[in-house]
Short mmCIF file of C-alpha atoms and ligand atoms in Angstrom, two decimals:
data_model
loop_
_atom_site.label_atom_id
_atom_site.label_comp_id
_atom_site.label_asym_id
_atom_site.label_seq_id
_atom_site.Cartn_x
_atom_site.Cartn_y
_atom_site.Cartn_z
CA MET A 29 37.22 59.03 -61.16
CA LYS A 30 36.48 56.43 -63.82
CA ILE A 31 34.14 53.55 -63.02
CA LYS A 32 33.85 50.22 -64.82
CA THR A 33 31.51 47.32 -64.09
CA SER A 34 31.43 43.68 -65.21
CA LEU A 35 29.72 40.51 -64.02
CA ILE A 36 31.26 37.60 -62.15
CA TYR A 37 29.53 34.26 -61.69
CA LEU A 38 30.27 32.39 -58.46
CA GLN A 39 29.55 28.69 -58.36
CA HIS A 40 28.50 27.04 -55.10
CA LYS A 41 30.06 23.66 -54.37
CA TYR A 42 26.62 22.46 -53.21
CA PRO A 43 23.32 24.26 -54.02
CA PHE A 44 23.07 26.64 -51.03
CA THR A 45 19.64 26.11 -49.47
CA ILE A 46 18.34 28.06 -46.46
CA ALA A 47 14.89 28.06 -44.79
CA ARG A 48 13.58 30.99 -46.83
CA ARG A 49 15.17 30.12 -50.20
CA LYS A 50 15.94 26.91 -52.06
CA GLY A 51 19.49 26.78 -53.42
CA THR A 52 20.25 26.50 -57.09
CA ALA A 53 23.06 24.81 -58.97
CA GLU A 54 23.11 27.80 -61.33
CA ALA A 55 25.66 30.54 -60.77
CA VAL A 56 24.08 33.91 -59.97
CA PRO A 57 26.03 37.00 -61.06
CA ASN A 58 27.68 39.56 -58.78
CA VAL A 59 28.76 42.97 -60.07
CA ARG A 60 32.49 43.68 -60.09
CA ILE A 61 33.33 47.37 -59.78
CA GLU A 62 36.59 49.11 -60.70
CA ILE A 63 37.15 52.73 -59.71
CA GLU A 64 40.25 54.38 -61.16
CA HIS A 65 41.90 57.57 -59.96
CA GLU A 66 45.22 58.85 -61.35
CA GLY A 67 46.27 55.39 -62.52
CA VAL A 68 45.39 53.53 -59.29
CA VAL A 69 42.46 51.07 -59.45
CA GLY A 70 40.27 50.18 -56.48
CA LEU A 71 38.20 46.99 -56.70
CA GLY A 72 34.73 46.43 -55.30
CA GLU A 73 31.91 43.93 -55.66
CA ALA A 74 28.15 44.07 -55.17
CA ARG A 75 25.96 41.07 -54.36
CA PRO A 76 22.34 42.25 -54.48
CA SER A 77 19.63 40.34 -52.64
CA ALA A 78 15.97 40.82 -53.59
CA PHE A 79 15.11 40.14 -49.93
CA TYR A 80 16.62 43.51 -49.00
CA GLY A 81 14.68 46.28 -50.76
CA GLY A 82 14.15 44.28 -53.98
CA GLU A 83 17.67 45.01 -55.27
CA THR A 84 18.76 43.14 -58.43
CA VAL A 85 21.87 43.07 -60.62
CA GLU A 86 20.08 45.42 -63.07
CA ILE A 87 19.36 47.88 -60.25
CA VAL A 88 23.00 47.71 -59.10
CA LEU A 89 24.26 48.50 -62.62
CA GLN A 90 21.76 51.34 -62.99
CA THR A 91 22.60 52.78 -59.54
CA ILE A 92 26.33 52.77 -60.29
CA GLU A 93 25.71 54.52 -63.61
CA GLN A 94 23.56 57.18 -61.92
CA ALA A 95 25.98 57.54 -58.98
CA LYS A 96 28.93 58.76 -61.06
CA ASP A 97 28.41 62.41 -60.06
CA VAL A 98 28.15 61.42 -56.38
CA ILE A 99 31.44 59.51 -56.57
CA GLY A 100 33.09 62.64 -57.98
CA ASP A 101 36.86 63.00 -58.16
CA ASN A 102 38.20 62.72 -54.61
CA PRO A 103 38.42 59.10 -53.36
CA PHE A 104 39.33 60.28 -49.85
CA LEU A 105 35.81 61.64 -49.26
CA ILE A 106 34.43 58.12 -48.62
CA GLU A 107 32.13 59.14 -45.73
CA ASP A 108 30.56 62.00 -47.73
CA ILE A 109 30.05 59.70 -50.70
CA ALA A 110 28.49 56.95 -48.53
CA HIS A 111 26.02 59.41 -47.00
CA GLU A 112 25.08 60.95 -50.33
CA LEU A 113 24.52 57.47 -51.81
CA LEU A 114 22.19 56.67 -48.89
CA LEU A 115 20.13 59.79 -49.60
CA ARG A 116 20.00 59.25 -53.37
CA PHE A 117 19.77 55.44 -53.55
CA PRO A 118 18.27 54.18 -50.27
CA ASN A 119 17.10 50.90 -51.82
CA SER A 120 20.41 49.89 -53.37
CA PRO A 121 22.54 48.74 -50.42
CA ALA A 122 24.71 46.28 -52.38
CA ALA A 123 25.61 48.88 -55.05
CA ALA A 124 26.58 51.29 -52.27
CA ALA A 125 28.62 48.54 -50.58
CA GLY A 126 30.44 47.75 -53.84
CA ILE A 127 31.37 51.43 -54.33
CA ASP A 128 32.41 51.75 -50.67
CA ILE A 129 34.68 48.68 -50.94
CA ALA A 130 36.28 49.95 -54.18
CA LEU A 131 36.95 53.38 -52.62
CA HIS A 132 38.51 51.85 -49.49
CA ASP A 133 40.67 49.63 -51.71
CA LEU A 134 41.70 52.66 -53.77
CA VAL A 135 42.57 54.80 -50.74
CA GLY A 136 44.51 51.95 -49.09
CA LYS A 137 46.50 51.42 -52.28
CA LYS A 138 47.22 55.15 -52.64
CA LEU A 139 48.47 55.33 -49.04
CA GLY A 140 50.26 51.97 -49.32
CA VAL A 141 48.56 50.48 -46.22
CA PRO A 142 46.24 47.52 -45.67
CA LEU A 143 42.72 48.43 -44.55
CA TYR A 144 43.12 47.16 -40.97
CA GLN A 145 45.95 49.67 -40.58
CA LEU A 146 43.85 52.45 -42.08
CA PHE A 147 41.21 51.58 -39.44
CA GLY A 148 43.83 51.42 -36.65
CA LEU A 149 43.07 47.75 -35.89
CA ASN A 150 45.22 44.86 -34.67
CA PRO A 151 45.34 42.07 -37.30
CA GLN A 152 46.09 39.48 -34.59
CA LYS A 153 42.66 40.13 -33.06
CA THR A 154 40.57 38.60 -35.84
CA PRO A 155 38.03 36.06 -34.50
CA LEU A 156 37.56 32.48 -35.68
CA THR A 157 35.11 32.13 -38.55
CA SER A 158 32.37 29.54 -38.60
CA TYR A 159 31.93 27.15 -41.53
CA THR A 160 28.35 26.94 -42.81
CA ILE A 161 26.42 23.79 -43.64
CA GLY A 162 23.42 24.56 -45.88
CA LEU A 163 20.15 22.61 -45.74
CA ASP A 164 20.04 19.26 -47.49
CA SER A 165 19.28 15.63 -46.69
CA ILE A 166 20.85 14.59 -43.37
CA GLU A 167 23.16 12.28 -45.30
CA ILE A 168 24.56 15.15 -47.40
CA MET A 169 24.73 17.47 -44.38
CA LEU A 170 26.86 14.87 -42.58
CA LYS A 171 29.06 14.58 -45.67
CA LYS A 172 29.56 18.36 -45.58
CA LEU A 173 30.33 18.11 -41.85
CA LYS A 174 33.05 15.58 -42.58
CA GLU A 175 34.59 17.95 -45.16
CA ALA A 176 34.59 20.68 -42.49
CA ALA A 177 36.59 18.66 -39.95
CA GLN A 178 39.34 21.30 -39.67
CA TYR A 179 36.91 24.08 -38.64
CA PRO A 180 36.26 24.48 -34.91
CA ILE A 181 32.94 26.32 -35.35
CA ILE A 182 30.11 24.93 -37.47
CA LYS A 183 27.03 26.93 -38.42
CA VAL A 184 24.06 24.76 -39.37
CA LYS A 185 21.08 26.04 -41.34
CA VAL A 186 17.75 25.10 -39.77
CA GLY A 187 14.20 26.53 -39.86
CA VAL A 188 12.60 23.46 -41.48
CA GLU A 189 10.34 20.68 -40.24
CA ASN A 190 13.02 18.11 -39.34
CA ASP A 191 15.54 20.55 -37.88
CA ILE A 192 15.73 18.91 -34.43
CA GLU A 193 16.65 15.66 -36.17
CA ILE A 194 19.28 17.51 -38.25
CA VAL A 195 20.91 19.10 -35.20
CA LYS A 196 20.93 15.79 -33.32
CA ALA A 197 22.65 14.05 -36.25
CA ILE A 198 25.24 16.83 -36.53
CA ARG A 199 25.90 16.91 -32.76
CA ASP A 200 26.28 13.11 -32.69
CA ASN A 201 29.12 13.52 -35.20
CA THR A 202 31.06 16.53 -33.95
CA ASP A 203 32.33 18.23 -30.80
CA ALA A 204 32.70 21.56 -32.63
CA VAL A 205 31.06 24.75 -31.39
CA LEU A 206 27.59 24.75 -33.01
CA ARG A 207 25.68 27.81 -34.17
CA LEU A 208 22.27 27.61 -35.86
CA ASP A 209 20.53 29.84 -38.39
CA ALA A 210 16.76 29.54 -38.83
CA ASN A 211 16.62 32.24 -41.56
CA THR A 212 13.12 33.40 -40.44
CA GLY A 213 11.74 29.83 -40.69
CA TRP A 214 9.80 29.66 -37.40
CA THR A 215 6.78 31.31 -35.77
CA VAL A 216 7.24 32.69 -32.24
CA SER A 217 5.62 29.68 -30.53
CA GLU A 218 7.46 27.22 -32.76
CA ALA A 219 10.75 29.00 -32.03
CA ILE A 220 10.22 28.82 -28.25
CA LYS A 221 9.35 25.13 -28.43
CA LYS A 222 12.21 24.17 -30.74
CA ILE A 223 14.88 26.29 -29.04
CA ASN A 224 14.03 24.64 -25.72
CA GLN A 225 14.32 21.20 -27.38
CA LEU A 226 17.66 22.21 -28.89
CA GLU A 227 19.21 23.34 -25.60
CA LYS A 228 20.67 19.90 -24.81
CA TYR A 229 22.79 19.95 -27.98
CA GLY A 230 25.01 22.75 -26.70
CA ILE A 231 24.24 25.57 -29.14
CA GLU A 232 26.18 28.85 -28.91
CA PHE A 233 23.46 30.98 -30.55
CA ILE A 234 20.61 30.91 -33.05
CA GLU A 235 20.23 33.43 -35.87
CA GLN A 236 16.95 35.02 -36.88
CA PRO A 237 14.29 32.58 -35.63
CA ILE A 238 11.31 34.55 -37.00
CA LYS A 239 10.33 36.98 -39.80
CA PRO A 240 11.91 40.44 -39.51
CA GLY A 241 10.06 43.38 -37.93
CA ASP A 242 8.54 41.50 -34.98
CA TYR A 243 10.58 42.91 -32.09
CA ALA A 244 7.98 41.90 -29.49
CA GLY A 245 8.18 38.35 -30.87
CA LEU A 246 11.97 38.32 -30.52
CA ALA A 247 11.69 39.60 -26.95
CA GLU A 248 9.14 36.89 -26.14
CA ILE A 249 11.49 34.22 -27.50
CA LYS A 250 14.39 35.60 -25.48
CA ARG A 251 12.29 35.61 -22.27
CA ASN A 252 11.26 31.98 -22.74
CA THR A 253 14.49 30.30 -23.91
CA ASN A 254 18.12 29.94 -22.81
CA ILE A 255 20.10 29.94 -26.08
CA ALA A 256 21.43 33.34 -27.20
CA ILE A 257 19.50 34.91 -30.11
CA MET A 258 21.15 36.82 -32.99
CA ALA A 259 19.33 39.14 -35.42
CA ASP A 260 20.35 38.85 -39.09
CA GLU A 261 17.49 39.57 -41.52
CA ASP A 262 16.31 42.10 -38.90
CA CYS A 263 19.71 43.83 -38.79
CA THR A 264 20.00 46.08 -41.82
CA CYS A 265 21.16 49.55 -40.81
CA PRO A 266 22.34 51.53 -37.76
CA GLN A 267 18.80 52.88 -37.15
CA VAL A 268 17.32 49.46 -36.29
CA LEU A 269 19.81 48.67 -33.54
CA GLY A 270 17.85 50.64 -30.93
CA ASN A 271 14.82 48.43 -31.65
CA LEU A 272 16.85 45.24 -31.36
CA ALA A 273 18.59 46.10 -28.07
CA GLY A 274 16.96 44.10 -25.29
CA CYS A 275 15.19 41.79 -27.79
CA VAL A 276 18.29 39.87 -28.96
CA ASP A 277 21.80 39.20 -27.67
CA SER A 278 23.73 39.85 -30.84
CA ILE A 279 23.54 41.01 -34.46
CA ASN A 280 24.89 39.83 -37.81
CA ILE A 281 26.34 42.64 -39.95
CA LYS A 282 26.96 42.11 -43.68
CA LEU A 283 28.48 44.67 -46.05
CA MET A 284 25.79 44.02 -48.68
CA LYS A 285 22.98 44.81 -46.20
CA CYS A 286 24.56 47.81 -44.45
CA ARG A 287 26.02 49.60 -47.53
CA GLY A 288 29.72 48.94 -46.88
CA LEU A 289 32.54 49.52 -44.43
CA CYS A 290 31.57 53.09 -43.40
CA PHE A 291 28.17 52.02 -42.08
CA ALA A 292 29.50 48.69 -40.78
CA LYS A 293 31.92 50.58 -38.49
CA LYS A 294 29.05 52.75 -37.23
CA MET A 295 26.90 49.69 -36.58
CA ILE A 296 29.66 47.91 -34.66
CA ASN A 297 30.24 50.96 -32.45
CA THR A 298 26.50 51.51 -31.91
CA ALA A 299 25.98 47.82 -31.11
CA ASP A 300 28.84 47.97 -28.58
CA SER A 301 27.25 50.88 -26.79
CA LEU A 302 23.88 49.07 -26.71
CA GLY A 303 25.40 45.87 -25.29
CA LEU A 304 24.82 43.85 -28.47
CA LYS A 305 27.56 41.44 -29.57
CA VAL A 306 28.48 41.52 -33.26
CA MET A 307 29.15 38.90 -35.91
CA PHE A 308 30.47 39.86 -39.34
CA GLY A 309 28.68 37.71 -41.93
CA CYS A 310 28.46 37.52 -45.71
CA MET A 311 26.30 36.69 -48.72
CA THR A 312 27.42 34.71 -51.79
CA GLU A 313 30.52 36.83 -52.38
CA SER A 314 34.05 36.34 -53.66
CA SER A 315 37.17 36.82 -51.54
CA LEU A 316 37.15 40.52 -52.46
CA PRO A 317 34.23 41.75 -50.27
CA LEU A 318 34.94 38.95 -47.79
CA THR A 319 38.46 40.29 -47.27
CA ALA A 320 37.17 43.87 -46.99
CA ALA A 321 34.82 42.69 -44.22
CA ALA A 322 37.59 40.66 -42.57
CA HIS A 323 39.64 43.85 -42.03
CA LEU A 324 36.95 45.05 -39.57
CA THR A 325 36.65 41.76 -37.67
CA PRO A 326 39.22 42.73 -35.01
CA MET A 327 36.25 44.88 -33.82
CA THR A 328 33.77 41.97 -33.71
CA LYS A 329 33.33 39.00 -31.38
CA TYR A 330 32.18 36.54 -34.05
CA ALA A 331 32.75 36.00 -37.79
CA ASP A 332 30.96 34.03 -40.46
CA LEU A 333 33.19 34.81 -43.44
CA ASP A 334 33.34 31.43 -45.12
CA MET A 335 31.87 31.85 -48.61
CA GLN A 336 35.31 31.49 -50.26
CA LEU A 337 35.31 27.96 -48.78
CA LEU A 338 31.86 27.18 -50.19
CA ILE A 339 32.39 28.28 -53.82
CA THR A 340 34.51 26.59 -56.46
CA ASN A 341 35.63 29.51 -58.67
CA ASP A 342 36.73 32.39 -56.44
CA PRO A 343 38.35 34.94 -58.81
CA TYR A 344 40.48 36.39 -55.99
CA GLU A 345 42.95 35.47 -53.33
CA GLY A 346 42.59 37.45 -50.12
CA LEU A 347 41.84 36.45 -46.55
CA LYS A 348 43.01 33.02 -45.46
CA VAL A 349 41.46 30.75 -42.87
CA SER A 350 43.66 28.44 -40.79
CA GLU A 351 41.76 26.09 -38.45
CA GLY A 352 39.05 28.72 -38.36
CA LYS A 353 41.34 31.70 -37.61
CA ILE A 354 41.00 34.58 -40.10
CA ILE A 355 44.34 35.73 -41.46
CA LEU A 356 44.42 39.15 -43.13
CA PRO A 357 46.58 39.88 -46.17
CA GLN A 358 49.41 42.41 -45.73
CA ARG A 359 48.94 43.98 -49.17
CA PRO A 360 47.73 47.61 -49.44
CA GLY A 361 43.99 48.29 -49.62
CA VAL A 362 41.64 45.32 -49.36
CA GLY A 363 44.56 43.13 -50.42
CA ALA A 364 42.57 40.79 -52.67
CA VAL A 365 44.42 39.94 -55.89
CA GLU A 366 43.33 37.99 -58.97
CA ALA A 367 43.71 34.26 -58.26
CA ALA A 368 45.99 32.41 -60.66
CA GLY A 369 43.71 30.53 -63.06
CA GLY A 370 40.71 30.99 -60.75
CA GLY A 371 37.32 32.57 -61.25
CA ASN A 372 35.47 33.64 -64.33
CA VAL A 373 35.34 37.40 -64.68
CA LEU A 374 33.31 38.18 -67.80
MG1 MG B 422 21.80 34.38 -41.16
#
């Protein structure tokens, strides 16, 4: 198979600030991946995050170059390829995810079926996605809330000093379902105190209150609060799920953390058997990986696949969102096509 890479620059509508990272107005590149086999091209995309194993765009490009022999010449051996990539490149999850997405796209196109069909899933069973409001002044956060009026589920970033005030202001202005994401911003005692203060605002769940790796801390929070807790930064691969069971209520899976659709499926099934509910989330990605992820959401209770709504130059057209409901494309493979006049593939 032939592999080509290029960079795409996605522009956030507002600088995307979370508790552990200040947002920037500058576009950060993602790596676009094309894998060609007998004239059919599968598309993938990698969004590395230094937070997970120190992966960078340079590392993604290098990994893909070195992975050519692993990718081989049979696109149908996706599981074998995914496992070999894990052994050879354990610290390059986004590169592996990009290759995995491109191979699934390629296989779906060759067979002429959309991915949900390849997975045997019912496209009517996609969940509603939340719409995310990044940290900012309360005034700007309320402006963003107004722009999100059509979405029935709002996810608010917290994990900062004035977060109770933020949530109160948001709740005073919407009846939507509210989810919060502290992005590791609290200590255990702070989390217990704040979560108890937040209870009156009717919160569905709170993502990642504390730094990853502190399972006893998560369990202590769960014992002393009444809002459901979801692991995100703590939820990287199938192996950690056993540690999280009993400490949290749910997990947030993202293709760029878990190395793609092969491992995402495993994590969803493992989580199910451990009694953990699953949300499918995303990083700063275009509609291409977002749509790939969306094809697995009939297996998940929650979705947070909204980045296409938060960027201004999506190069692709893929999943659609109608009043929060995820609508999958019917095209073969991932089903993301180049958007007319959109994006900036370099
Ligand atoms: Mg999160």
